[in-house]
Amino acid sequence: MALITEGKVKSVYDIFNDEDKVHIRFHDKVTAGNGRTIDYPEDKGKVCCLISAFLFEIIKKHGIPTHFLGTDGSNTMVCKKVNIIPLEVVVRNVAAGSIVRQTTIEEGTEFNWPLIEFFLKDDAKDDPLLTTDRIIQMGYDMEDVGEMEIMAREVNSLLKETFDSIGLTLVDFKLEFGYDSGQNLLLADELSPDGMRLWKEGKSFDKDLFRKEEGDIVEAYKYIL
Ligand code: TMP
């Protein structure tokens, strides 16, 4: 299989004889601080892939269009090939992370109406927060941006309910979208605790464990799985 692109913890491969599908392989690797801190914990790829596949199944079942088609082994998702839109869509139910660092909102503040924020997906620019006017000036179709917000809110309801059922609070998470060959807007990338904050009884069950050197992420992710 030919490598199409290599992310920080995943690689995307072409599938021989099928130009509309790709394999996304999850590596035993974790990074933080825009790739400045790296570790290679055993089983991490497999656990993220299986959590991601499980959550994509739920979202698909509820009619939200996604790139997810299935799995191939335990560390690889089979997906529709998409052109990723270089925007990161963050949903926040509870204040944590950058919103606390950058505003006067206190950590733990619960939002009755979840916040939707758009960031530029560009490590070289440190993924800045965007405004609606900036998104328009960057040339995005506001109808598609609105559609991403609607899908993000629907995904939030489903994920919140799923994590609530195992006693975890879904604090926030990041989504990415892409266009398939027919220009359909699909939810893409992954849905794993690497791109979420999950809290239970004052403890984190997500990548903050690694970011803050507070515990073993694979143990936490296996608990979720
Ligand atoms: P933030 O508090 O750093 O803005 O992150 C909000 C959520 O989005 C958090 O769950 C982590 C996730 N996220 C990513 O996974 N990748 C990113 O590049 C960014 C900006 C956020």
GROMACS .gro file of C-alpha atoms in nm, residues 6-224:
model
  219
    6GLU     CA    1   0.170   1.077   0.766
    7GLY     CA    2   0.016   1.258   1.064
    8LYS     CA    3   0.161   1.285   1.412
    9VAL     CA    4   0.014   0.952   1.533
   10LYS     CA    5  -0.159   0.806   1.227
   11SER     CA    6  -0.068   0.722   0.867
   12VAL     CA    7  -0.302   0.713   0.569
   13TYR     CA    8  -0.248   0.457   0.289
   14ASP     CA    9  -0.403   0.408  -0.052
   15ILE     CA   10  -0.578   0.074  -0.101
   16PHE     CA   11  -0.462  -0.115  -0.410
   17ASN     CA   12  -0.735  -0.124  -0.679
   18ASP     CA   13  -0.975   0.100  -0.484
   19GLU     CA   14  -0.917   0.468  -0.537
   20ASP     CA   15  -1.212   0.581  -0.322
   21LYS     CA   16  -1.095   0.412   0.001
   22VAL     CA   17  -0.800   0.448   0.236
   23HIS     CA   18  -0.653   0.266   0.533
   24ILE     CA   19  -0.586   0.483   0.840
   25ARG     CA   20  -0.333   0.315   1.068
   26PHE     CA   21  -0.307   0.420   1.434
   27HIS     CA   22   0.046   0.401   1.572
   28ASP     CA   23   0.165   0.329   1.925
   29LYS     CA   24   0.258   0.693   1.961
   30VAL     CA   25   0.139   1.001   2.151
   31THR     CA   26   0.245   1.363   2.109
   32ALA     CA   27   0.169   1.687   2.291
   33GLY     CA   28   0.260   2.054   2.258
   34ASN     CA   29   0.236   2.047   1.877
   35GLY     CA   30   0.469   1.743   1.855
   36ARG     CA   31   0.726   1.879   2.102
   37THR     CA   32   0.673   1.588   2.351
   38ILE     CA   33   0.655   1.231   2.219
   39ASP     CA   34   0.614   0.882   2.365
   40TYR     CA   35   0.549   0.536   2.217
   41PRO     CA   36   0.314   0.350   2.458
   42GLU     CA   37   0.236  -0.013   2.369
   43ASP     CA   38  -0.125  -0.086   2.256
   44LYS     CA   39  -0.210   0.285   2.224
   45GLY     CA   40  -0.278   0.264   1.848
   46LYS     CA   41  -0.505  -0.036   1.881
   47VAL     CA   42  -0.708   0.112   2.169
   48CYS     CA   43  -0.757   0.449   1.991
   49CYS     CA   44  -0.858   0.272   1.670
   50LEU     CA   45  -1.114   0.051   1.846
   51ILE     CA   46  -1.267   0.339   2.046
   52SER     CA   47  -1.281   0.547   1.729
   53ALA     CA   48  -1.448   0.266   1.530
   54PHE     CA   49  -1.702   0.211   1.809
   55LEU     CA   50  -1.796   0.581   1.819
   56PHE     CA   51  -1.812   0.617   1.440
   57GLU     CA   52  -2.055   0.318   1.432
   58ILE     CA   53  -2.288   0.500   1.674
   59ILE     CA   54  -2.271   0.823   1.473
   60LYS     CA   55  -2.327   0.642   1.142
   61LYS     CA   56  -2.625   0.456   1.286
   62HIS     CA   57  -2.784   0.794   1.361
   63GLY     CA   58  -2.752   0.908   0.998
   64ILE     CA   59  -2.460   1.150   1.027
   65PRO     CA   60  -2.244   1.117   0.713
   66THR     CA   61  -1.891   0.997   0.799
   67HIS     CA   62  -1.585   0.862   0.618
   68PHE     CA   63  -1.587   0.547   0.833
   69LEU     CA   64  -1.646   0.215   0.656
   70GLY     CA   65  -1.502  -0.043   0.897
   71THR     CA   66  -1.181  -0.181   1.044
   72ASP     CA   67  -0.905  -0.403   0.909
   73GLY     CA   68  -0.733  -0.565   1.207
   74SER     CA   69  -0.730  -0.383   1.538
   75ASN     CA   70  -0.520  -0.076   1.453
   76THR     CA   71  -0.656   0.021   1.110
   77MET     CA   72  -0.978   0.190   1.001
   78VAL     CA   73  -1.103   0.154   0.644
   79CYS     CA   74  -1.246   0.488   0.533
   80LYS     CA   75  -1.371   0.677   0.229
   81LYS     CA   76  -1.096   0.890   0.082
   82VAL     CA   77  -1.160   1.257   0.163
   83ASN     CA   78  -0.989   1.589   0.117
   84ILE     CA   79  -0.955   1.710   0.474
   85ILE     CA   80  -1.074   2.068   0.534
   86PRO     CA   81  -0.796   2.242   0.729
   87LEU     CA   82  -1.030   2.354   1.009
   88GLU     CA   83  -1.055   2.201   1.356
   89VAL     CA   84  -1.407   2.216   1.497
   90VAL     CA   85  -1.404   2.216   1.878
   91VAL     CA   86  -1.718   2.151   2.084
   92ARG     CA   87  -1.716   2.254   2.450
   93ASN     CA   88  -1.964   2.143   2.716
   94VAL     CA   89  -1.745   2.245   3.010
   95ALA     CA   90  -1.466   2.506   3.021
   96ALA     CA   91  -1.111   2.363   3.014
   97GLY     CA   92  -0.789   2.409   2.821
   98SER     CA   93  -0.742   2.704   2.587
   99ILE     CA   94  -1.074   2.874   2.667
  100VAL     CA   95  -0.965   2.896   3.031
  101ARG     CA   96  -0.613   3.014   2.943
  102GLN     CA   97  -0.737   3.278   2.699
  103THR     CA   98  -1.049   3.420   2.871
  104THR     CA   99  -1.184   3.497   3.218
  105ILE     CA  100  -1.406   3.185   3.212
  106GLU     CA  101  -1.322   2.955   3.503
  107GLU     CA  102  -1.229   2.590   3.455
  108GLY     CA  103  -1.529   2.365   3.513
  109THR     CA  104  -1.792   2.624   3.406
  110GLU     CA  105  -2.075   2.430   3.242
  111PHE     CA  106  -2.218   2.568   2.917
  112ASN     CA  107  -2.594   2.512   2.878
  113TRP     CA  108  -2.560   2.568   2.503
  114PRO     CA  109  -2.239   2.392   2.390
  115LEU     CA  110  -1.979   2.626   2.240
  116ILE     CA  111  -1.860   2.558   1.884
  117GLU     CA  112  -1.522   2.703   1.792
  118PHE     CA  113  -1.324   2.688   1.468
  119PHE     CA  114  -0.943   2.672   1.470
  120LEU     CA  115  -0.705   2.676   1.174
  121LYS     CA  116  -0.544   2.333   1.130
  122ASP     CA  117  -0.189   2.452   1.084
  123ASP     CA  118   0.084   2.343   1.329
  124ALA     CA  119   0.328   2.601   1.190
  125LYS     CA  120   0.084   2.874   1.301
  126ASP     CA  121  -0.002   2.694   1.629
  127ASP     CA  122  -0.367   2.630   1.526
  128PRO     CA  123  -0.511   2.980   1.595
  129LEU     CA  124  -0.876   3.041   1.691
  130LEU     CA  125  -1.072   3.180   1.394
  131THR     CA  126  -1.356   3.430   1.375
  132THR     CA  127  -1.653   3.410   1.136
  133ASP     CA  128  -1.514   3.704   0.936
  134ARG     CA  129  -1.174   3.536   0.906
  135ILE     CA  130  -1.339   3.211   0.789
  136ILE     CA  131  -1.533   3.407   0.522
  137GLN     CA  132  -1.218   3.593   0.412
  138MET     CA  133  -1.036   3.257   0.387
  139GLY     CA  134  -1.291   3.166   0.120
  140TYR     CA  135  -1.503   2.905   0.297
  141ASP     CA  136  -1.866   2.850   0.199
  142MET     CA  137  -2.066   2.960   0.506
  143GLU     CA  138  -2.334   2.704   0.424
  144ASP     CA  139  -2.075   2.428   0.472
  145VAL     CA  140  -1.947   2.595   0.789
  146GLY     CA  141  -2.307   2.601   0.918
  147GLU     CA  142  -2.345   2.234   0.823
  148MET     CA  143  -2.027   2.149   1.016
  149GLU     CA  144  -2.170   2.325   1.322
  150ILE     CA  145  -2.500   2.135   1.296
  151MET     CA  146  -2.317   1.803   1.259
  152ALA     CA  147  -2.085   1.890   1.548
  153ARG     CA  148  -2.385   1.956   1.775
  154GLU     CA  149  -2.545   1.624   1.674
  155VAL     CA  150  -2.219   1.435   1.732
  156ASN     CA  151  -2.191   1.606   2.070
  157SER     CA  152  -2.536   1.484   2.179
  158LEU     CA  153  -2.451   1.126   2.081
  159LEU     CA  154  -2.103   1.122   2.235
  160LYS     CA  155  -2.222   1.294   2.555
  161GLU     CA  156  -2.494   1.033   2.601
  162THR     CA  157  -2.248   0.749   2.530
  163PHE     CA  158  -1.986   0.873   2.778
  164ASP     CA  159  -2.254   0.961   3.037
  165SER     CA  160  -2.359   0.595   3.031
  166ILE     CA  161  -2.013   0.494   3.165
  167GLY     CA  162  -1.994   0.782   3.413
  168LEU     CA  163  -1.760   1.005   3.212
  169THR     CA  164  -1.825   1.374   3.145
  170LEU     CA  165  -1.750   1.479   2.789
  171VAL     CA  166  -1.585   1.815   2.857
  172ASP     CA  167  -1.478   1.901   2.500
  173PHE     CA  168  -1.356   1.745   2.177
  174LYS     CA  169  -1.222   1.823   1.832
  175LEU     CA  170  -1.370   1.715   1.498
  176GLU     CA  171  -1.238   1.729   1.144
  177PHE     CA  172  -1.439   1.717   0.822
  178GLY     CA  173  -1.360   1.644   0.459
  179TYR     CA  174  -1.511   1.622   0.112
  180ASP     CA  175  -1.534   1.289  -0.069
  181SER     CA  176  -1.496   1.253  -0.449
  182GLY     CA  177  -1.864   1.353  -0.492
  183GLN     CA  178  -1.804   1.674  -0.287
  184ASN     CA  179  -2.016   1.540   0.001
  185LEU     CA  180  -1.926   1.683   0.343
  186LEU     CA  181  -1.828   1.396   0.578
  187LEU     CA  182  -1.715   1.373   0.939
  188ALA     CA  183  -1.357   1.243   0.913
  189ASP     CA  184  -1.033   1.178   1.104
  190GLU     CA  185  -1.069   0.994   1.439
  191LEU     CA  186  -1.290   0.996   1.749
  192SER     CA  187  -1.057   0.892   2.029
  193PRO     CA  188  -0.963   1.028   2.373
  194ASP     CA  189  -0.658   1.184   2.203
  195GLY     CA  190  -0.893   1.457   2.076
  196MET     CA  191  -1.126   1.485   2.375
  197ARG     CA  192  -1.139   1.576   2.741
  198LEU     CA  193  -1.319   1.322   2.957
  199TRP     CA  194  -1.354   1.368   3.332
  200LYS     CA  195  -1.466   1.139   3.610
  201GLU     CA  196  -1.453   1.223   3.982
  202GLY     CA  197  -1.191   1.493   3.933
  203LYS     CA  198  -0.966   1.275   3.716
  204SER     CA  199  -0.888   1.295   3.345
  205PHE     CA  200  -0.930   0.994   3.114
  206ASP     CA  201  -0.776   1.158   2.806
  207LYS     CA  202  -0.455   1.300   2.660
  208ASP     CA  203  -0.427   1.557   2.943
  209LEU     CA  204  -0.281   1.264   3.145
  210PHE     CA  205   0.014   1.273   2.904
  211ARG     CA  206   0.020   1.652   2.857
  212LYS     CA  207   0.038   1.709   3.236
  213GLU     CA  208   0.238   1.390   3.316
  214GLU     CA  209  -0.041   1.278   3.550
  215GLY     CA  210  -0.083   0.912   3.455
  216ASP     CA  211  -0.090   0.625   3.207
  217ILE     CA  212  -0.304   0.712   2.903
  218VAL     CA  213  -0.322   0.354   2.775
  219GLU     CA  214  -0.465   0.235   3.107
  220ALA     CA  215  -0.727   0.515   3.094
  221TYR     CA  216  -0.810   0.450   2.728
  222LYS     CA  217  -0.846   0.074   2.795
  223TYR     CA  218  -1.089   0.156   3.075
  224ILE     CA  219  -1.299   0.355   2.825
   0.00000   0.00000   0.00000
